[in-house]
Amino acid sequence: MRRLRAIRGVSYPEPGKSLEIVYEAGGRSKLTAEQRAQVRIKEVAPGEWCDDFPIKTRDHFIAKGAIEFVHVEEKEKNLARRRGRVKGEK
Amino acid sequence: MAGKYGSPHGFLLVDGYNLLAAKLASLRMKIIALQTPSHGIGDADEEHSPTGICRAEIVQEGGFWSTAALNIHAAMEGKIAAHTPQAVPRIVCLGFAEQIVGRQFSGFVGAFQGEYEVVAEGGDLQKANVTYLVTGKHEPGQIVQESGAQIEILTASAETPTTVTTAKPHRLANGQTCRIAGNSQATLNADNIATVVTPTTFTVPVDLSVAGAGAGGTVIQYNSADWDTEDQSVDWTVCPLNRAITILTSSAASPTVITTDVPHGLTNGQLVLIAGHSEGDANGEHVATVTSTTTFTIPVDLIAGGGTGGTLVQANTLAGAAGYQQVTEYADFDGVIGKLRDSPDDAAYGDLIVFTNVTSAPAKERKLSVIGTVDRYLAYNGDVTGAGNIIVFSGCSRL
């Protein structure tokens, strides 16, 4: 399974209504006080998952090294392999 | 810088100290690119070559010196001791267009030397002139986090909650903590939570209905919980440091070739924002592929016909950034981590520069970004641990 993980701290509107409001306004700095009250911002610390990162800028943030795709099962398997706990492997 | 600014608009922060004197007669800055003689035996003419080092001369004239904590007296008493020999590089942030998010500032880091000249004249209060010399880097940039400016209070209404009216925009955010001092009604002189009514009025939960209206004093905004400035982000495309270049033509080709009237100064792969061009498809943000100093291509199909006119500005930069942070007031927190963040679309932000955890004031830091690409929008994020308050300045210089 592929998951998205933050390498550096990132912040973005929650998907759905919050993201729609921000995009419609043209950015977080252009929100009215009323719109701002409706928008929920997600703060993700380095090392935490951010699978719902906005698709529009996802590739840009990956290219900048701010977030990354992680193959979770493989990672877990690798960890287990390093510990010598994978069945059928020496 | 757009507009005109007067003497109240200057600020000078050195290593977390506010070194701007009160009632200053003048504040000047001069930047000199240093050169060294490079001629030798056999040369007929004198030669000089640039060393790559700048010297900044900052002069305050005719000021009354403030004895407030972390102001010029404290600094001159020995904390910075600018008039003694010293090897410690100082971090200086200077501005002439007021401390407002998005305005320009000049960042300096380098050896710091000062001259202190006391001026006592008959029939006049004692004043002094100070000259600072900073030899090292000069990095112009934009203010991303303004430190608490003292805004003059005109009145506080005789009601509950009282409505405070300021002489100029207070720039408080709803729910932000502000410190009122020097008002004629002593009960108002405390830390209060502001509810913003208009740019020059706000209410605080203080009952002046019996005591009567208050007058005078100042209000200072500061931060007492996690905060960010993403609702007032700084847009690089409208910064005066980002010069608008006139477009002459776009070619009838795919990709179209943009020709400018002067060198565009773009780097291969940099984003440009084009506006006002006759062919609408060329307007907006595009990745530039540089073909000469006055031409570049953008991935737009204009085979049907090229266009003319319009302007372009950079929409990001690719050479990294230097972040400046100066903490002039700090109390009680267990720590505060400041971060400069950038965003390509003003919606999703990522950490660009994470400053060292601050645990006291004065504190200062200049830190370089790890990555080269600095996106169009910048903001500041303050992450606090514990309870307390802090006043912090931060700016970002794109390299």
XYZ file of N, CA and C in Angstrom, chain B residues 9-252:
732
model
N 8.236 55.618 10.237
C 8.133 54.313 9.596
C 9.418 53.483 9.656
N 10.490 54.032 10.227
C 11.747 53.289 10.273
C 11.797 52.322 11.446
N 12.589 51.258 11.311
C 12.848 50.359 12.438
C 14.260 49.796 12.308
N 14.866 49.481 13.441
C 16.239 48.969 13.463
C 16.349 47.954 14.597
N 16.524 46.701 14.242
C 16.669 45.619 15.222
C 18.061 45.013 15.076
N 18.780 44.918 16.192
C 20.122 44.321 16.182
C 20.185 43.266 17.282
N 20.383 42.022 16.901
C 20.491 40.907 17.849
C 19.344 40.885 18.859
N 18.143 41.195 18.417
C 16.970 41.155 19.285
C 16.733 42.422 20.072
N 17.580 43.425 19.902
C 17.372 44.724 20.551
C 16.764 45.704 19.555
N 15.868 46.529 20.051
C 15.326 47.614 19.246
C 16.254 48.812 19.435
N 17.064 49.112 18.455
C 18.069 50.163 18.603
C 17.613 51.499 18.027
N 16.353 51.596 17.653
C 15.894 52.875 17.122
C 15.657 53.835 18.281
N 16.287 54.982 18.198
C 16.131 55.973 19.255
C 14.754 56.629 19.173
N 14.331 57.203 20.305
C 13.058 57.910 20.329
C 13.220 59.299 19.706
N 12.193 59.787 19.061
C 12.158 61.153 18.505
C 13.369 61.428 17.621
N 13.629 60.488 16.769
C 14.824 60.562 15.938
C 14.728 61.696 14.922
N 15.849 62.431 14.731
C 15.863 63.486 13.726
C 16.077 62.909 12.329
N 16.942 61.880 12.229
C 17.108 61.251 10.917
C 17.662 59.838 11.069
N 17.362 59.023 10.090
C 17.856 57.641 10.024
C 18.300 57.413 8.584
N 19.571 57.054 8.413
C 20.095 56.895 7.061
C 20.764 55.538 6.905
N 20.746 55.033 5.699
C 21.460 53.793 5.414
C 22.220 53.972 4.099
N 23.469 53.554 4.103
C 24.277 53.634 2.880
C 24.944 52.275 2.703
N 24.860 51.712 1.505
C 25.487 50.417 1.252
C 26.584 50.595 0.211
N 27.762 50.108 0.552
C 28.911 50.254 -0.335
C 29.415 48.854 -0.687
N 29.562 48.573 -1.971
C 30.183 47.314 -2.413
C 31.689 47.512 -2.355
N 32.356 46.780 -1.469
C 33.784 47.013 -1.244
C 34.635 46.476 -2.403
N 35.682 47.235 -2.698
C 36.619 46.818 -3.742
C 38.030 46.826 -3.167
N 38.909 46.120 -3.807
C 40.300 46.093 -3.359
C 41.203 46.446 -4.542
N 42.322 47.172 -4.297
C 43.230 47.491 -5.403
C 43.759 46.209 -6.038
N 43.727 46.130 -7.366
C 44.171 44.904 -8.038
C 45.204 45.211 -9.123
N 45.787 46.427 -9.081
C 46.820 46.741 -10.081
C 48.188 46.307 -9.543
N 49.099 46.165 -10.433
C 50.440 45.734 -10.035
C 51.498 46.407 -10.881
N 52.723 45.998 -10.666
C 53.835 46.575 -11.415
C 53.617 46.293 -12.904
N 53.752 47.316 -13.685
C 53.552 47.166 -15.123
C 52.219 47.715 -15.589
N 51.238 47.838 -14.650
C 49.944 48.417 -15.024
C 50.079 49.930 -15.134
N 49.474 50.483 -16.171
C 49.562 51.929 -16.371
C 48.502 52.662 -15.555
N 47.393 51.974 -15.245
C 46.289 52.627 -14.554
C 45.945 51.880 -13.268
N 45.348 52.618 -12.395
C 44.906 52.015 -11.135
C 43.722 51.090 -11.418
N 43.697 49.945 -10.761
C 42.603 48.987 -10.957
C 42.013 48.621 -9.602
N 40.717 48.392 -9.574
C 40.072 47.887 -8.362
C 39.150 46.739 -8.743
N 39.080 45.733 -7.904
C 38.196 44.594 -8.169
C 37.240 44.403 -6.998
N 36.003 43.994 -7.307
C 35.030 43.799 -6.219
C 35.405 42.601 -5.346
N 35.210 42.739 -4.047
C 35.547 41.657 -3.118
C 34.349 40.755 -2.848
N 33.172 41.201 -3.274
C 31.958 40.432 -2.989
C 31.395 40.716 -1.608
N 31.986 41.687 -0.928
C 31.547 42.036 0.424
C 30.922 43.437 0.399
N 29.857 43.619 1.154
C 29.218 44.925 1.247
C 29.486 45.532 2.620
N 29.477 46.838 2.682
C 29.536 47.512 3.975
C 28.310 48.406 4.068
N 27.609 48.264 5.157
C 26.424 49.096 5.368
C 26.715 50.097 6.466
N 26.363 51.326 6.216
C 26.523 52.362 7.227
C 25.125 52.833 7.607
N 24.794 52.662 8.877
C 23.465 53.042 9.365
C 23.656 54.172 10.368
N 23.015 55.279 10.153
C 23.239 56.459 10.981
C 21.918 56.938 11.581
N 21.916 57.110 12.923
C 20.790 57.752 13.616
C 21.285 59.099 14.135
N 20.557 60.133 13.845
C 20.998 61.460 14.286
C 19.952 62.114 15.173
N 20.443 62.757 16.215
C 19.589 63.609 17.045
C 18.485 62.884 17.765
N 18.771 61.698 18.306
C 17.728 60.936 18.989
C 17.745 61.140 20.493
N 16.573 61.034 21.116
C 16.495 60.938 22.577
C 16.509 59.443 22.875
N 17.396 58.998 23.761
C 17.563 57.556 23.907
C 16.560 56.959 24.864
N 15.983 55.828 24.453
C 14.992 55.141 25.281
C 15.690 54.291 26.346
N 15.197 54.375 27.584
C 15.764 53.549 28.650
C 14.920 52.297 28.902
N 13.940 52.039 28.029
C 13.090 50.852 28.191
C 13.927 49.586 28.015
N 13.426 48.490 28.605
C 14.145 47.212 28.511
C 14.310 46.815 27.048
N 15.458 46.219 26.736
C 15.792 45.741 25.399
C 15.805 46.851 24.363
N 16.001 48.101 24.815
C 16.136 49.205 23.890
C 17.587 49.675 23.890
N 17.799 50.876 23.365
C 19.178 51.244 23.026
C 20.107 51.333 24.230
N 19.627 51.813 25.388
C 20.520 51.912 26.540
C 21.020 50.545 26.966
N 20.099 49.587 27.035
C 20.484 48.233 27.432
C 21.519 47.682 26.467
N 21.314 47.937 25.190
C 22.236 47.418 24.190
C 23.597 48.093 24.302
N 23.601 49.407 24.462
C 24.865 50.135 24.482
C 25.622 49.930 25.792
N 24.921 49.494 26.829
C 25.578 49.277 28.128
C 26.547 48.102 28.114
N 26.522 47.322 27.077
C 27.474 46.214 27.054
C 26.942 44.952 26.428
N 25.622 44.863 26.215
C 25.097 43.641 25.617
C 25.595 43.517 24.178
N 25.542 44.619 23.464
C 26.088 44.613 22.115
C 27.423 45.348 22.114
N 27.527 46.375 22.970
C 28.786 47.104 23.151
C 29.443 47.431 21.822
N 28.681 48.114 20.998
C 29.120 48.304 19.622
C 30.375 49.147 19.489
N 30.733 49.892 20.542
C 31.896 50.760 20.409
C 33.147 50.135 21.036
N 33.128 48.810 21.236
C 34.335 48.107 21.687
C 34.717 47.082 20.621
N 36.003 46.723 20.551
C 36.396 45.732 19.537
C 35.688 44.400 19.774
N 35.177 43.777 18.750
C 34.441 42.520 18.917
C 34.438 41.743 17.610
N 34.433 40.443 17.766
C 34.487 39.588 16.577
C 33.148 38.918 16.292
N 32.189 39.037 17.221
C 30.910 38.345 17.058
C 30.111 39.002 15.931
N 29.713 38.243 14.912
C 28.888 38.857 13.870
C 27.497 39.182 14.414
N 26.986 40.330 14.048
C 25.654 40.747 14.505
C 24.637 40.569 13.385
N 23.402 40.392 13.797
C 22.314 40.274 12.831
C 21.465 41.530 12.936
N 21.345 42.218 11.815
C 20.674 43.515 11.786
C 19.504 43.449 10.818
N 18.357 43.976 11.236
C 17.206 44.113 10.346
C 16.776 45.573 10.378
N 16.749 46.175 9.220
C 16.486 47.605 9.111
C 15.417 47.831 8.048
N 14.508 48.733 8.331
C 13.483 49.045 7.341
C 13.089 50.499 7.413
N 12.606 51.012 6.293
C 12.191 52.420 6.225
C 10.705 52.558 5.896
N 10.042 51.447 5.609
C 8.663 51.525 5.136
C 7.692 50.905 6.133
N 8.014 50.992 7.413
C 7.171 50.522 8.499
C 7.162 49.001 8.571
N 6.992 48.523 9.801
C 6.946 47.071 10.021
C 5.558 46.565 9.709
N 5.337 46.236 8.456
C 4.061 45.674 8.026
C 4.382 44.477 7.139
N 3.645 43.405 7.318
C 3.871 42.196 6.525
C 3.851 42.539 5.033
N 4.862 42.078 4.327
C 4.952 42.321 2.885
C 5.855 43.476 2.515
N 6.107 44.391 3.469
C 6.976 45.535 3.163
C 8.434 45.084 3.136
N 9.279 45.929 2.565
C 10.698 45.592 2.432
C 11.466 45.828 3.722
N 12.504 45.028 3.908
C 13.481 45.277 4.966
C 14.851 44.900 4.411
N 15.883 45.341 5.097
C 17.237 44.961 4.730
C 17.821 44.131 5.859
N 18.288 42.945 5.537
C 18.944 42.096 6.526
C 20.447 42.174 6.343
N 21.176 42.245 7.446
C 22.633 42.274 7.405
C 23.155 41.245 8.398
N 24.271 40.626 8.062
C 24.958 39.806 9.042
C 26.449 40.028 8.832
N 27.141 40.348 9.922
C 28.572 40.586 9.799
C 29.126 41.325 10.993
N 30.397 41.706 10.879
C 31.061 42.452 11.956
C 30.353 43.785 12.156
N 30.189 44.162 13.398
C 29.367 45.324 13.746
C 30.218 46.291 14.554
N 30.218 47.537 14.133
C 31.018 48.540 14.827
C 30.162 49.790 14.982
N 30.285 50.455 16.099
C 29.457 51.639 16.324
C 30.236 52.832 16.811
N 29.713 54.003 16.534
C 30.256 55.247 17.076
C 29.135 55.925 17.839
N 29.423 56.364 19.041
C 28.391 56.974 19.882
C 28.826 58.395 20.198
N 28.050 59.359 19.777
C 28.437 60.758 19.915
C 27.341 61.482 20.692
N 27.672 61.905 21.912
C 26.689 62.600 22.743
C 26.693 64.083 22.363
N 25.510 64.627 22.191
C 25.392 66.025 21.784
C 24.627 66.782 22.867
N 25.321 67.639 23.622
C 24.675 68.463 24.647
C 24.782 69.923 24.219
N 23.650 70.562 24.021
C 23.655 71.956 23.588
C 22.868 72.790 24.573
N 23.277 74.054 24.744
C 22.589 74.951 25.664
C 21.122 75.099 25.277
N 20.246 75.009 26.282
C 18.814 75.198 26.038
C 18.166 74.053 25.292
N 18.794 72.872 25.266
C 18.210 71.742 24.540
C 18.382 70.463 25.372
N 17.521 69.498 25.158
C 17.686 68.207 25.822
C 18.885 67.478 25.217
N 19.465 66.613 26.037
C 20.632 65.887 25.535
C 20.216 64.899 24.456
N 20.952 64.937 23.398
C 20.695 64.015 22.281
C 21.988 63.271 21.954
N 21.919 62.393 21.002
C 23.131 61.687 20.586
C 22.993 61.237 19.145
N 24.126 61.073 18.516
C 24.190 60.502 17.175
C 24.891 59.148 17.280
N 24.412 58.190 16.530
C 25.056 56.876 16.516
C 25.263 56.449 15.075
N 26.447 55.945 14.784
C 26.733 55.390 13.460
C 27.109 53.924 13.637
N 26.478 53.062 12.882
C 26.804 51.642 12.911
C 27.411 51.263 11.572
N 28.456 50.480 11.622
C 29.039 49.937 10.392
C 28.884 48.427 10.440
N 28.277 47.857 9.426
C 28.144 46.394 9.345
C 28.869 45.950 8.083
N 29.868 45.114 8.250
C 30.613 44.611 7.102
C 30.290 43.139 6.938
N 29.693 42.793 5.836
C 29.316 41.395 5.625
C 28.251 41.309 4.566
N 27.255 40.496 4.808
C 26.215 40.291 3.807
C 25.113 41.326 3.940
N 24.597 41.781 2.825
C 23.393 42.605 2.801
C 22.344 41.845 1.997
N 21.199 41.557 2.640
C 20.174 40.758 1.986
C 18.819 41.443 2.088
N 18.395 42.124 1.019
C 17.079 42.741 1.045
C 15.988 41.682 0.955
N 14.887 41.900 1.642
C 13.810 40.916 1.612
C 12.483 41.525 1.993
N 11.546 40.647 2.334
C 10.194 41.063 2.704
C 9.905 40.676 4.154
N 9.165 41.525 4.842
C 8.740 41.224 6.209
C 7.623 40.185 6.142
N 7.779 39.109 6.888
C 6.772 38.044 6.890
C 6.028 38.016 8.231
N 6.724 38.420 9.301
C 6.094 38.508 10.631
C 6.532 39.835 11.241
N 5.566 40.717 11.483
C 5.923 42.010 12.074
C 5.954 41.874 13.586
N 6.926 42.544 14.212
C 6.950 42.519 15.675
C 6.015 43.602 16.189
N 5.627 43.480 17.412
C 4.576 44.333 17.961
C 4.914 45.811 17.895
N 4.221 46.507 17.042
C 4.408 47.954 16.965
C 3.546 48.620 18.042
N 4.006 49.733 18.557
C 3.216 50.476 19.544
C 2.292 51.436 18.802
N 1.009 51.198 18.930
C 0.010 52.020 18.234
C -0.629 52.961 19.257
N -0.691 54.221 18.912
C -1.241 55.242 19.825
C -2.754 55.080 19.982
N -3.220 55.156 21.240
C -4.657 55.085 21.526
C -5.217 56.505 21.621
N -6.352 56.721 20.956
C -7.018 58.026 21.055
C -7.985 58.026 22.243
N -8.927 57.080 22.222
C -9.939 57.037 23.285
C -10.300 55.600 23.645
N -10.892 55.456 24.843
C -11.533 54.198 25.250
C -12.905 54.591 25.776
N -13.954 54.036 25.199
C -15.313 54.504 25.487
C -15.772 54.129 26.902
N -16.691 54.932 27.461
C -17.235 54.717 28.807
C -18.377 53.717 28.746
N -18.049 52.462 28.501
C -19.070 51.408 28.399
C -18.407 50.058 28.661
N -19.217 49.015 28.679
C -18.665 47.668 28.823
C -19.214 46.770 27.726
N -18.393 46.114 26.947
C -16.938 46.266 26.942
C -16.550 47.621 26.348
N -15.417 48.113 26.729
C -14.992 49.413 26.215
C -14.462 49.267 24.785
N -14.741 50.283 23.987
C -14.239 50.304 22.604
C -13.023 51.214 22.535
N -11.923 50.637 22.109
C -10.670 51.394 22.013
C -10.499 51.879 20.576
N -10.228 53.177 20.444
C -10.000 53.758 19.114
C -8.536 54.156 18.999
N -7.904 53.716 17.927
C -6.471 53.996 17.744
C -6.255 55.060 16.662
N -5.073 55.683 16.734
C -4.771 56.780 15.810
C -4.516 56.276 14.399
N -4.043 55.034 14.287
C -3.843 54.436 12.958
C -4.193 52.950 13.057
N -4.314 52.248 11.941
C -4.759 50.850 12.006
C -3.953 50.012 13.014
N -4.696 49.317 13.887
C -4.038 48.556 14.974
C -3.497 47.220 14.493
N -4.031 46.686 13.399
C -3.604 45.421 12.792
C -3.718 44.236 13.754
N -4.633 44.320 14.693
C -4.884 43.186 15.587
C -5.764 42.178 14.873
N -5.615 40.920 15.231
C -6.515 39.894 14.722
C -7.559 39.615 15.799
N -8.707 39.172 15.371
C -9.766 38.857 16.327
C -9.282 37.799 17.319
N -9.441 38.089 18.618
C -9.031 37.128 19.637
C -7.563 37.229 20.017
N -6.834 38.139 19.391
C -5.402 38.274 19.684
C -5.200 39.018 21.006
N -4.139 38.646 21.701
C -3.822 39.326 22.948
C -3.105 40.636 22.651
N -3.494 41.705 23.332
C -2.823 42.986 23.158
C -2.526 43.567 24.538
N -1.442 44.306 24.604
C -1.059 44.926 25.870
C -1.288 46.426 25.783
N -2.128 46.918 26.679
C -2.406 48.359 26.715
C -1.632 48.956 27.876
N -0.978 50.076 27.600
C -0.193 50.751 28.636
C -0.350 52.260 28.491
N -0.292 52.943 29.614
C -0.268 54.406 29.597
C -1.604 55.081 29.397
N -2.708 54.321 29.484
C -4.028 54.939 29.325
C -4.441 55.625 30.627
N -5.260 56.669 30.513
C -5.664 57.430 31.705
C -6.524 56.588 32.653
N -7.174 55.540 32.130
C -7.937 54.637 32.989
C -7.059 53.419 33.322
N -6.596 53.352 34.576
C -5.606 52.334 34.964
C -6.112 50.906 34.746
N -7.423 50.681 34.895
C -7.939 49.307 34.747
C -7.754 48.765 33.328
N -7.570 49.666 32.402
C -7.386 49.253 31.006
C -5.942 48.818 30.733
N -5.031 49.266 31.591
C -3.604 49.005 31.351
C -3.226 47.589 31.787
N -3.434 46.654 30.866
C -3.176 45.238 31.148
C -3.169 44.481 29.824
N -2.962 43.183 29.916
C -3.070 42.326 28.730
C -4.536 41.984 28.526
N -5.046 42.204 27.340
C -6.462 41.995 27.050
C -6.636 41.224 25.754
N -7.782 40.538 25.660
C -8.137 39.873 24.402
C -8.965 40.854 23.582
N -8.520 41.095 22.355
C -9.181 42.087 21.501
C -10.242 41.447 20.610
N -11.372 42.136 20.487
C -12.371 41.780 19.482
C -12.398 42.923 18.473
N -11.991 42.613 17.259
C -11.817 43.671 16.256
C -13.172 44.144 15.736
N -13.355 45.460 15.697
C -14.587 46.061 15.165
C -14.295 46.668 13.791
N -13.319 47.528 13.728
C -12.883 48.129 12.461
C -11.356 48.167 12.486
N -10.711 48.567 11.381
C -9.240 48.627 11.399
C -8.672 49.552 12.479
N -9.456 50.516 12.958
C -8.933 51.414 13.997
C -9.722 51.337 15.314
N -10.591 50.347 15.440
C -11.314 50.169 16.717
C -11.384 48.689 17.080
N -11.356 48.424 18.372
C -11.541 47.061 18.874
C -12.078 47.164 20.289
N -12.729 46.122 20.734
C -13.237 46.121 22.107
C -12.387 45.192 22.955
N -12.300 45.506 24.251
C -11.661 44.602 25.221
C -12.621 44.473 26.409
N -12.635 43.309 27.064
C -13.610 43.066 28.131
C -13.287 43.812 29.426
N -13.319 45.124 29.349
C -13.074 45.972 30.525
C -14.268 46.910 30.676
N -14.738 47.051 31.894
C -15.926 47.877 32.165
C -15.496 49.297 32.538
N -15.739 50.255 31.633
C -15.441 51.655 31.925
C -16.738 52.465 32.041
N -17.873 51.756 32.212
C -19.164 52.454 32.246
C -19.287 53.353 33.477
N -18.622 53.002 34.542
C -18.685 53.825 35.764
C -17.484 54.763 35.847
N -16.311 54.220 35.589
C -15.086 55.030 35.730
C -15.001 56.135 34.694
N -15.649 55.943 33.554
C -15.618 56.959 32.507
C -14.612 56.634 31.415
N -14.663 57.452 30.372
C -13.817 57.204 29.193
C -12.333 57.379 29.523
N -11.522 56.635 28.799
C -10.068 56.752 28.949
C -9.469 57.405 27.710
N -8.246 57.863 27.865
C -7.557 58.497 26.738
C -6.062 58.215 26.815
N -5.425 58.252 25.665
C -3.974 58.148 25.589
C -3.445 56.743 25.783
N -2.125 56.625 25.739
C -1.461 55.338 25.902
C -1.218 54.659 24.562
N -0.762 53.426 24.668
C -0.442 52.662 23.457
C -0.947 51.231 23.586
N -1.090 50.585 22.461
C -1.427 49.161 22.445
C -0.346 48.431 21.643
N 0.078 47.307 22.190
C 1.073 46.467 21.506
C 0.452 45.093 21.299
N 0.556 44.582 20.095
C 0.053 43.236 19.854
C 1.186 42.243 20.066
N 0.891 41.136 20.677
C 1.878 40.072 20.804
C 1.189 38.727 20.753
N 1.956 37.678 20.678
C 1.380 36.354 20.506
C 1.512 35.536 21.776
N 0.409 34.899 22.163
C 0.402 34.130 23.399
C -0.017 32.682 23.177
N -0.212 32.299 21.905
C -0.568 30.909 21.569
C -0.049 30.636 20.160
N -0.171 29.386 19.706
C 0.248 29.056 18.329
C -0.415 30.008 17.344
N 0.342 30.452 16.372
C -0.252 31.352 15.384
C 0.436 31.180 14.040
N -0.196 31.698 12.991
C 0.473 31.758 11.686
C -0.027 32.984 10.947
N 0.700 33.345 9.903
C 0.324 34.538 9.120
C -0.159 34.132 7.735
N -0.643 32.903 7.620
C -1.064 32.437 6.305
C -2.312 33.163 5.799
N -3.022 33.831 6.693
C -4.159 34.640 6.231
C -3.715 36.030 5.762
N -2.426 36.332 5.890
C -1.892 37.571 5.311
C -0.527 37.256 4.669
N -0.553 36.225 3.817
C 0.698 35.752 3.216
C 1.320 36.821 2.315
N 2.615 36.657 2.074
C 3.374 37.622 1.275
C 3.527 37.062 -0.132
N 3.058 37.820 -1.107
C 3.064 37.380 -2.501
C 4.282 37.973 -3.217
N 5.181 37.086 -3.665
C 6.425 37.536 -4.319
C 6.132 38.312 -5.607
N 5.038 38.005 -6.298
C 4.783 38.639 -7.601
C 4.434 40.122 -7.475
N 4.106 40.572 -6.264
C 3.790 42.001 -6.105
C 4.864 42.717 -5.279
N 5.972 42.039 -5.014
C 7.049 42.659 -4.239
C 7.836 43.625 -5.126
N 8.150 44.826 -4.611
C 8.931 45.770 -5.417
C 10.315 45.247 -5.788
N 10.827 44.267 -5.022
C 12.129 43.690 -5.359
C 12.051 42.815 -6.614
N 10.837 42.415 -6.974
C 10.605 41.557 -8.129
C 10.187 42.455 -9.293
N 11.159 42.841 -10.088
C 10.945 43.855 -11.121
C 10.062 43.321 -12.255
N 9.084 44.114 -12.672
C 8.236 43.738 -13.814
C 8.987 44.043 -15.103
N 9.022 43.061 -16.015
C 9.732 43.189 -17.287
C 8.696 43.302 -18.403
N 8.925 44.239 -19.298
C 7.989 44.436 -20.415
C 8.232 43.375 -21.488
N 7.125 42.809 -21.973
C 7.204 41.810 -23.052
C 7.033 42.531 -24.387
N 7.916 42.220 -25.333
C 7.766 42.789 -26.674
C 6.825 41.918 -27.504
N 7.191 40.630 -27.673
C 6.385 39.748 -28.530
C 6.358 38.323 -27.990
N 5.376 37.566 -28.474
C 5.392 36.102 -28.346
C 5.305 35.561 -29.763
N 6.084 34.527 -30.047
C 6.147 34.036 -31.427
C 4.960 33.131 -31.750
N 4.668 33.016 -33.071
C 3.616 32.100 -33.546
C 4.223 30.707 -33.605
